[in-house]
mmCIF file of C-alpha atoms in Angstrom:
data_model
loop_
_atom_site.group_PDB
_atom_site.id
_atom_site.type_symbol
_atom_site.label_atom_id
_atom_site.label_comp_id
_atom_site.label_asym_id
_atom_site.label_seq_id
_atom_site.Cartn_x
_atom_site.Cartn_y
_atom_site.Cartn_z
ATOM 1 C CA UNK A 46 0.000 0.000 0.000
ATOM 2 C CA UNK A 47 1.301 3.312 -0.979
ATOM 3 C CA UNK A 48 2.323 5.728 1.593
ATOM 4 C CA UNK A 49 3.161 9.230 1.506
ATOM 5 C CA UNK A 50 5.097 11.450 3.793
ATOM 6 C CA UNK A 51 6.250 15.257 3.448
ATOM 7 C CA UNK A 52 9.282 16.829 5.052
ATOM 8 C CA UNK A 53 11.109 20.119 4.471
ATOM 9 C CA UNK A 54 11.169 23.604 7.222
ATOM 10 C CA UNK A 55 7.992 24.621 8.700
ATOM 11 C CA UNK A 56 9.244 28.097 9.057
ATOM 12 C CA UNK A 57 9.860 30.132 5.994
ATOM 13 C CA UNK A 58 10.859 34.021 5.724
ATOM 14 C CA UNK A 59 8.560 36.235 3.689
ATOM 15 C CA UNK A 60 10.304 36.535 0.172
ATOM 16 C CA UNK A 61 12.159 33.288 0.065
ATOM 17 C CA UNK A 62 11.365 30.047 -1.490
ATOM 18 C CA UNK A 63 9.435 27.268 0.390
ATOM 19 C CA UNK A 64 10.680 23.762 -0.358
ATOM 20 C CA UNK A 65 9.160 20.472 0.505
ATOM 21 C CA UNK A 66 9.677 16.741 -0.525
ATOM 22 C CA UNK A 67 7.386 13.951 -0.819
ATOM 23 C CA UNK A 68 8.757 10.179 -0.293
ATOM 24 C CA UNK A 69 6.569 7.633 -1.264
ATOM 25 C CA UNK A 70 6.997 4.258 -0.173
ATOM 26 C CA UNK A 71 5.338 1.235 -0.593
ATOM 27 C CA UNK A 72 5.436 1.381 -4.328
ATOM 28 C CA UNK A 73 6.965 3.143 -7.198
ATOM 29 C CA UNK A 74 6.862 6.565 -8.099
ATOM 30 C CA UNK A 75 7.422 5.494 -11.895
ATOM 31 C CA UNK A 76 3.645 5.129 -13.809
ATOM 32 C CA UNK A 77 1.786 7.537 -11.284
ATOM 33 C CA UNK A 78 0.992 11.319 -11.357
ATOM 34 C CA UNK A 79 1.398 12.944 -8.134
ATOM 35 C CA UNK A 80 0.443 16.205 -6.544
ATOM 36 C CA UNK A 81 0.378 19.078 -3.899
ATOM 37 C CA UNK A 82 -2.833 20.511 -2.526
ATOM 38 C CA UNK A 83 -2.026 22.911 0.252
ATOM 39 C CA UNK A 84 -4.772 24.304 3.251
ATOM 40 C CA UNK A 85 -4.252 27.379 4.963
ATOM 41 C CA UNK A 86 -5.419 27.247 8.678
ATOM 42 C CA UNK A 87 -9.529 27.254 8.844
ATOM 43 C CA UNK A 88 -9.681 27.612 4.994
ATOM 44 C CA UNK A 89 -10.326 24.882 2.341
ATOM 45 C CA UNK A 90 -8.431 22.921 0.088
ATOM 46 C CA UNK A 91 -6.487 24.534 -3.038
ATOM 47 C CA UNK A 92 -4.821 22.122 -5.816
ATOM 48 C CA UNK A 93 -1.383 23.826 -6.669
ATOM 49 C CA UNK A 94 -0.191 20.858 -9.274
ATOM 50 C CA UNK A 95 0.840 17.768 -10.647
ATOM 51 C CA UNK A 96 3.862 15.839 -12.051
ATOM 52 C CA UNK A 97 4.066 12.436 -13.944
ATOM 53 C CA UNK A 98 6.823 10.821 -13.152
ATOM 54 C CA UNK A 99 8.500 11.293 -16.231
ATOM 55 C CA UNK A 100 8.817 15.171 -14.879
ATOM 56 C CA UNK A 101 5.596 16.282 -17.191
ATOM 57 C CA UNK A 102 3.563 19.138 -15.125
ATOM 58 C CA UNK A 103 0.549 20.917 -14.852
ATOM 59 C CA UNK A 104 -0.155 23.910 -12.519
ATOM 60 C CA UNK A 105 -2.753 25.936 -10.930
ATOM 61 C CA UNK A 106 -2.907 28.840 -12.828
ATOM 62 C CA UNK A 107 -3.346 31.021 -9.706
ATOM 63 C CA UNK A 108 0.368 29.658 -8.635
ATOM 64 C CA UNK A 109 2.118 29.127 -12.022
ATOM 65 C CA UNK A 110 4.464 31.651 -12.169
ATOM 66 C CA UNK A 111 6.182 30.644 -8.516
ATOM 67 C CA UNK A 112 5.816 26.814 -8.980
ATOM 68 C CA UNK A 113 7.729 24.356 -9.687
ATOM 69 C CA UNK A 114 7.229 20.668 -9.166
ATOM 70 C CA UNK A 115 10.159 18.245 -9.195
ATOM 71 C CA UNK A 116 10.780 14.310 -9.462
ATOM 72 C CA UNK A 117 13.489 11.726 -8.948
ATOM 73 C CA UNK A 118 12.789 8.289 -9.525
ATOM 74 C CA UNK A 119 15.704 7.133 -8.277
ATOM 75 C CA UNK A 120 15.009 8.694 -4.623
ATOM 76 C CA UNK A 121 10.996 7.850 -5.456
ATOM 77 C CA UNK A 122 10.351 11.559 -3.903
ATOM 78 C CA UNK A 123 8.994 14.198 -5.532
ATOM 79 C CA UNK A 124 9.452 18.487 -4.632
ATOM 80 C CA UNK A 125 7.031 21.269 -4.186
ATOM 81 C CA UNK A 126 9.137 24.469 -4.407
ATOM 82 C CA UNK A 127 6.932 27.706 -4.103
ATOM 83 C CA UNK A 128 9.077 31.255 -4.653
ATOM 84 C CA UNK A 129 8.520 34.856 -3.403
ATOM 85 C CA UNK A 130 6.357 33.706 -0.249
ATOM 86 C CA UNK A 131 4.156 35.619 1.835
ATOM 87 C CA UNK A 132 1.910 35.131 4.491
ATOM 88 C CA UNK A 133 -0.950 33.697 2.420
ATOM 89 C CA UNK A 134 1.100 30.960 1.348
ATOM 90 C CA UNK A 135 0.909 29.816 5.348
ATOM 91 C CA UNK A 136 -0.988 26.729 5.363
ATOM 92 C CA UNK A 137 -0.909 22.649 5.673
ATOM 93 C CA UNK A 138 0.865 21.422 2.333
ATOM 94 C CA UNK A 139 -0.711 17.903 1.755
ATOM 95 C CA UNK A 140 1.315 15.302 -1.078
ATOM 96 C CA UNK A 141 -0.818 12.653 -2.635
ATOM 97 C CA UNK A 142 -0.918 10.330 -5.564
ATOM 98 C CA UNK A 143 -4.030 11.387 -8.595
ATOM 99 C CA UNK A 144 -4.618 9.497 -11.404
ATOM 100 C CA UNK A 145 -5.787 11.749 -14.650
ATOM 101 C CA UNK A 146 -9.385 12.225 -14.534
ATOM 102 C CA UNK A 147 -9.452 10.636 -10.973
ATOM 103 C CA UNK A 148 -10.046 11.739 -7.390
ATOM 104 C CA UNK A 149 -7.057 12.056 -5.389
ATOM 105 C CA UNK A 150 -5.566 9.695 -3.491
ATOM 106 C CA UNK A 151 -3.732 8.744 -1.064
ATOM 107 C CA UNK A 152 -2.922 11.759 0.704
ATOM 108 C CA UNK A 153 -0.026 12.308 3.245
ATOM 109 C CA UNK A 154 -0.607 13.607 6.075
ATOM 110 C CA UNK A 155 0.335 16.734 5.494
ATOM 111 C CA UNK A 156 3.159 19.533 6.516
ATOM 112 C CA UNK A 157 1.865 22.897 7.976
ATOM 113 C CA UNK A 158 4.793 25.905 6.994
ATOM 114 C CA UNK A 159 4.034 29.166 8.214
ATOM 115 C CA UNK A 160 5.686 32.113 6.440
ATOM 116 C CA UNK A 161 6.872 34.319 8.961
ATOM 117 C CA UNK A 162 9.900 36.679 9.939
ATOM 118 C CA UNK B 72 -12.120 27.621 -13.763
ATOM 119 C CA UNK B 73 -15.200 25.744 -12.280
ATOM 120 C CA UNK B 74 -16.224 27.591 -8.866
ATOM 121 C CA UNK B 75 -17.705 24.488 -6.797
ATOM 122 C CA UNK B 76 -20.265 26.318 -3.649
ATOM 123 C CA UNK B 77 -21.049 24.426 -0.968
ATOM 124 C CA UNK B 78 -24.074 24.851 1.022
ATOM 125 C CA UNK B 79 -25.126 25.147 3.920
ATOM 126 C CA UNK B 80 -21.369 26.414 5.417
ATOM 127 C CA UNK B 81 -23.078 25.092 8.441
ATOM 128 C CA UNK B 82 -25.013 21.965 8.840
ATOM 129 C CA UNK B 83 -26.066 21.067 12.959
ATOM 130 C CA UNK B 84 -27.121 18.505 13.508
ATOM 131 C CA UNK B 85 -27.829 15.102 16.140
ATOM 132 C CA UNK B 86 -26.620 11.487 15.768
ATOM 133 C CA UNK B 87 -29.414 9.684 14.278
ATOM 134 C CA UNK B 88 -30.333 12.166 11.781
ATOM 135 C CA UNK B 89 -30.249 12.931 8.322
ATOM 136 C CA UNK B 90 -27.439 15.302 7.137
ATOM 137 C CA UNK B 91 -28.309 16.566 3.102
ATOM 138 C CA UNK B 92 -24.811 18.345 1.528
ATOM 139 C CA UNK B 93 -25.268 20.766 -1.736
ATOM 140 C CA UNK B 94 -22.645 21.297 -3.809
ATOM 141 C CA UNK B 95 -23.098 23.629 -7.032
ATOM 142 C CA UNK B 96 -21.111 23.955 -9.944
ATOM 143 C CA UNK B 97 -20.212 27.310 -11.809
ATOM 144 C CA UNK B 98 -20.483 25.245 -15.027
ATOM 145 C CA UNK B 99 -21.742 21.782 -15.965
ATOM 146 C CA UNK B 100 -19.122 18.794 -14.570
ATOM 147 C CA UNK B 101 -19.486 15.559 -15.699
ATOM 148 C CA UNK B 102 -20.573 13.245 -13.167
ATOM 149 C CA UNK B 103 -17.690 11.138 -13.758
ATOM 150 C CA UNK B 104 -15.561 13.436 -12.750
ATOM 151 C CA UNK B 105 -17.352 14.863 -8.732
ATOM 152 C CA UNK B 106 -15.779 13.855 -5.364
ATOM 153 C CA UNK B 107 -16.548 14.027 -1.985
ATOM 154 C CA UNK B 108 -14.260 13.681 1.043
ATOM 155 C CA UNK B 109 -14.185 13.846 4.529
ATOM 156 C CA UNK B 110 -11.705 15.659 6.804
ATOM 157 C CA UNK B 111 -11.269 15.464 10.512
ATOM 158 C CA UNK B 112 -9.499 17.615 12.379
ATOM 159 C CA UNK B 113 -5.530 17.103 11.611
ATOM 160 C CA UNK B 114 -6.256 14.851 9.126
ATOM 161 C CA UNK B 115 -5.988 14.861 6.001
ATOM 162 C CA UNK B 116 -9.319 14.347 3.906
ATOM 163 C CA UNK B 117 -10.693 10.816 3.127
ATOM 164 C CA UNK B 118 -13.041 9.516 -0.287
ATOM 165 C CA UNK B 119 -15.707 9.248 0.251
ATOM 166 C CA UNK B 120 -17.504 9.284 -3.012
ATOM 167 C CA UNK B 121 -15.800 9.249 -6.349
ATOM 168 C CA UNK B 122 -18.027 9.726 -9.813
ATOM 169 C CA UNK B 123 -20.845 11.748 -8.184
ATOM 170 C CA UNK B 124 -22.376 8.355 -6.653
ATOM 171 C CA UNK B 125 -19.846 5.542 -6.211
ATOM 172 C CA UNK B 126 -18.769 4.785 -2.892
ATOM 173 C CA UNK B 127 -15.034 4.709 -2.069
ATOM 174 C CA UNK B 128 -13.305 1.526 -0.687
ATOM 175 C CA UNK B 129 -14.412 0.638 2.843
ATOM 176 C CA UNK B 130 -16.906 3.732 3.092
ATOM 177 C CA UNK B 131 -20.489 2.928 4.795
ATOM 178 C CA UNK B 132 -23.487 3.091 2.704
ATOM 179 C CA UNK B 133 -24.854 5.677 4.877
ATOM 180 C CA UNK B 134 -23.450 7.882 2.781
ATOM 181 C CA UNK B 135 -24.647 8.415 -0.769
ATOM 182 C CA UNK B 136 -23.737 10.555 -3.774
ATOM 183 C CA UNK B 137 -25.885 11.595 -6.348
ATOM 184 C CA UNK B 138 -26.346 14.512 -8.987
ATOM 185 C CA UNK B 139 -25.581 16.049 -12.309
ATOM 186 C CA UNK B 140 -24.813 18.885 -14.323
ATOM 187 C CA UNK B 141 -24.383 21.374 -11.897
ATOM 188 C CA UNK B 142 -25.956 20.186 -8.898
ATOM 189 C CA UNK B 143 -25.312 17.330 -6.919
ATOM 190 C CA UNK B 144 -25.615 16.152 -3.322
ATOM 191 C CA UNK B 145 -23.968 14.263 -0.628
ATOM 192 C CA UNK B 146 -26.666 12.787 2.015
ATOM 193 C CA UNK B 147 -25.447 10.950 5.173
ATOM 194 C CA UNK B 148 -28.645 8.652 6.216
ATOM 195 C CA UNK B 149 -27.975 8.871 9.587
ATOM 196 C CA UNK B 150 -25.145 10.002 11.405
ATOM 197 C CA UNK B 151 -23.102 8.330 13.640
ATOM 198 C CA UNK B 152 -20.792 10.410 16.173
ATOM 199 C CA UNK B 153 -17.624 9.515 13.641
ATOM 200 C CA UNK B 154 -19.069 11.609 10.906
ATOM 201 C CA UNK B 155 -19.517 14.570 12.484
ATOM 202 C CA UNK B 156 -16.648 16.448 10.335
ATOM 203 C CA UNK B 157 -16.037 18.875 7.237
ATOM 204 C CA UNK B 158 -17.181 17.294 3.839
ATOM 205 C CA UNK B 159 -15.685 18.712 0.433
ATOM 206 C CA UNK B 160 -16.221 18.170 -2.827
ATOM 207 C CA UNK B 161 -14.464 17.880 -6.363
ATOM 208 C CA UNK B 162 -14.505 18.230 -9.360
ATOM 209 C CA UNK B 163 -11.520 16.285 -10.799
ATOM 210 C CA UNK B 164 -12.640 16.707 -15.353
ATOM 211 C CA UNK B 165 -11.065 19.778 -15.888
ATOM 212 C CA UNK B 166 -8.091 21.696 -15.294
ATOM 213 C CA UNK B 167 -7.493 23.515 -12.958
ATOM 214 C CA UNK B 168 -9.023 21.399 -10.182
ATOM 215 C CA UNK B 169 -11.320 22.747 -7.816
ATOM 216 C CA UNK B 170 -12.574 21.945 -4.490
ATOM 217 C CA UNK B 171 -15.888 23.682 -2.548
ATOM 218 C CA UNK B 172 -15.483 25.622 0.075
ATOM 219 C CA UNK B 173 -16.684 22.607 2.719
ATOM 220 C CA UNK B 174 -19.842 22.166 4.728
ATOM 221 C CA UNK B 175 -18.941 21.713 8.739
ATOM 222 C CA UNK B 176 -20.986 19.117 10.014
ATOM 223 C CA UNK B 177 -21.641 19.653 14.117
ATOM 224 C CA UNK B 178 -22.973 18.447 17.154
ATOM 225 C CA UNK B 179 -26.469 20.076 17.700
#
């Protein structure tokens, strides 16, 4: 059964970049799309984007111009980084694994970075 | 982009009762393509219902999906403490995708 687990800082200064990795485990990262949906405290769920595991993405529109999702196969991780941050960006960063036209799942269990001086 | 509203924001309820979820599309989303999940605090959300009225892996049939077009609806049959929680939905057709703005479900 796949799992998923995010790691990177959960403290990030206004202006920098936020970084986070996703390691899957119990299964391959090869085949699969996977993606970031991020929460900000109280608030509801907003997709940011996908990869496919050859390193083919699609973004949210509302994010595009500071994201950029990342894979290695060999480490079977994938990266969320996320530039110019401010405090909106604060919220619960969730990895999962989607399948095109699918719902999403599995989820991790998410990462909460607060952007903050 | 397809704006999914959920309503009520609010839904309070008691254990035993019937709990009826709306969730409205901006423009018509193939029922295919409509999720619901669940989230618990500090959790992250569960499937619940995947292709506007198919029920995920392991989830009760208490809960039901159904809809179309625009429209569609997410009704728990009668609630057991364990659902009392924030429900989403999905759309999952077209890009970019979207999620409602969730429907709290309390504790009268």
């Amino acid at each position: 059964q796949v799992q998923l687990q995010e790691s990177g800082p959960g403290l990030v200064k206004p202006s920098e970049t936020l970084s986070l990795t996703c390691t899957v485990s119990g299964g391959s990262i090869s085949n699969n799309y996977w993606t970031w949906i991020r929460q900000p405290p109280g608030k509801g769920l907003e997709w940011i984007g996908y990869i496919y595991y050859t390193g083919s993405t699609n973004y949210n529109p509302s994010l595009k111009s500071r994201v950029t999702i990342s894979v290695d196969t060999s480490k079977n991780q994938f990266s969320l980084k996320l530039s110019s941050v401010t405090a909106a960006d604060t919220a619960v960063y969730y990895c999962a694994r989607v399948r095109l036209m699918s719902p999403i799942g599995p989820w991790g269990q998410g990462t909460l970075v607060t952007v903050s001086s | 982009e397809i704006v999914l509203t959920q309503s009520p924001g609010t839904l309070s309820l008691s254990p035993g009762e019937r709990a009826t979820l709306s969730c409205r599309a901006s423009q018509s989303v193939s029922s295919s393509y409509l999720g619901w999940y669940q989230q618990k605090p500090g959790q992250a959300p569960r499937l619940l219902i995947y292709g506007a009225s198919n029920r995920a892996t392991g989830i009760p049939d208490r809960f039901s999906g159904s809809g179309s077009g625009t429209d569609f609806t997410l009704i728990i049959s009668r609630l057991e403490p364990e659902d009392f929680a924030v429900y989403y939905c999905q759309q999952y057709g077209k890009s970019p995708v979207t999620f409602g703005g969730g429907t709290k479900v309390e504790i009268k």
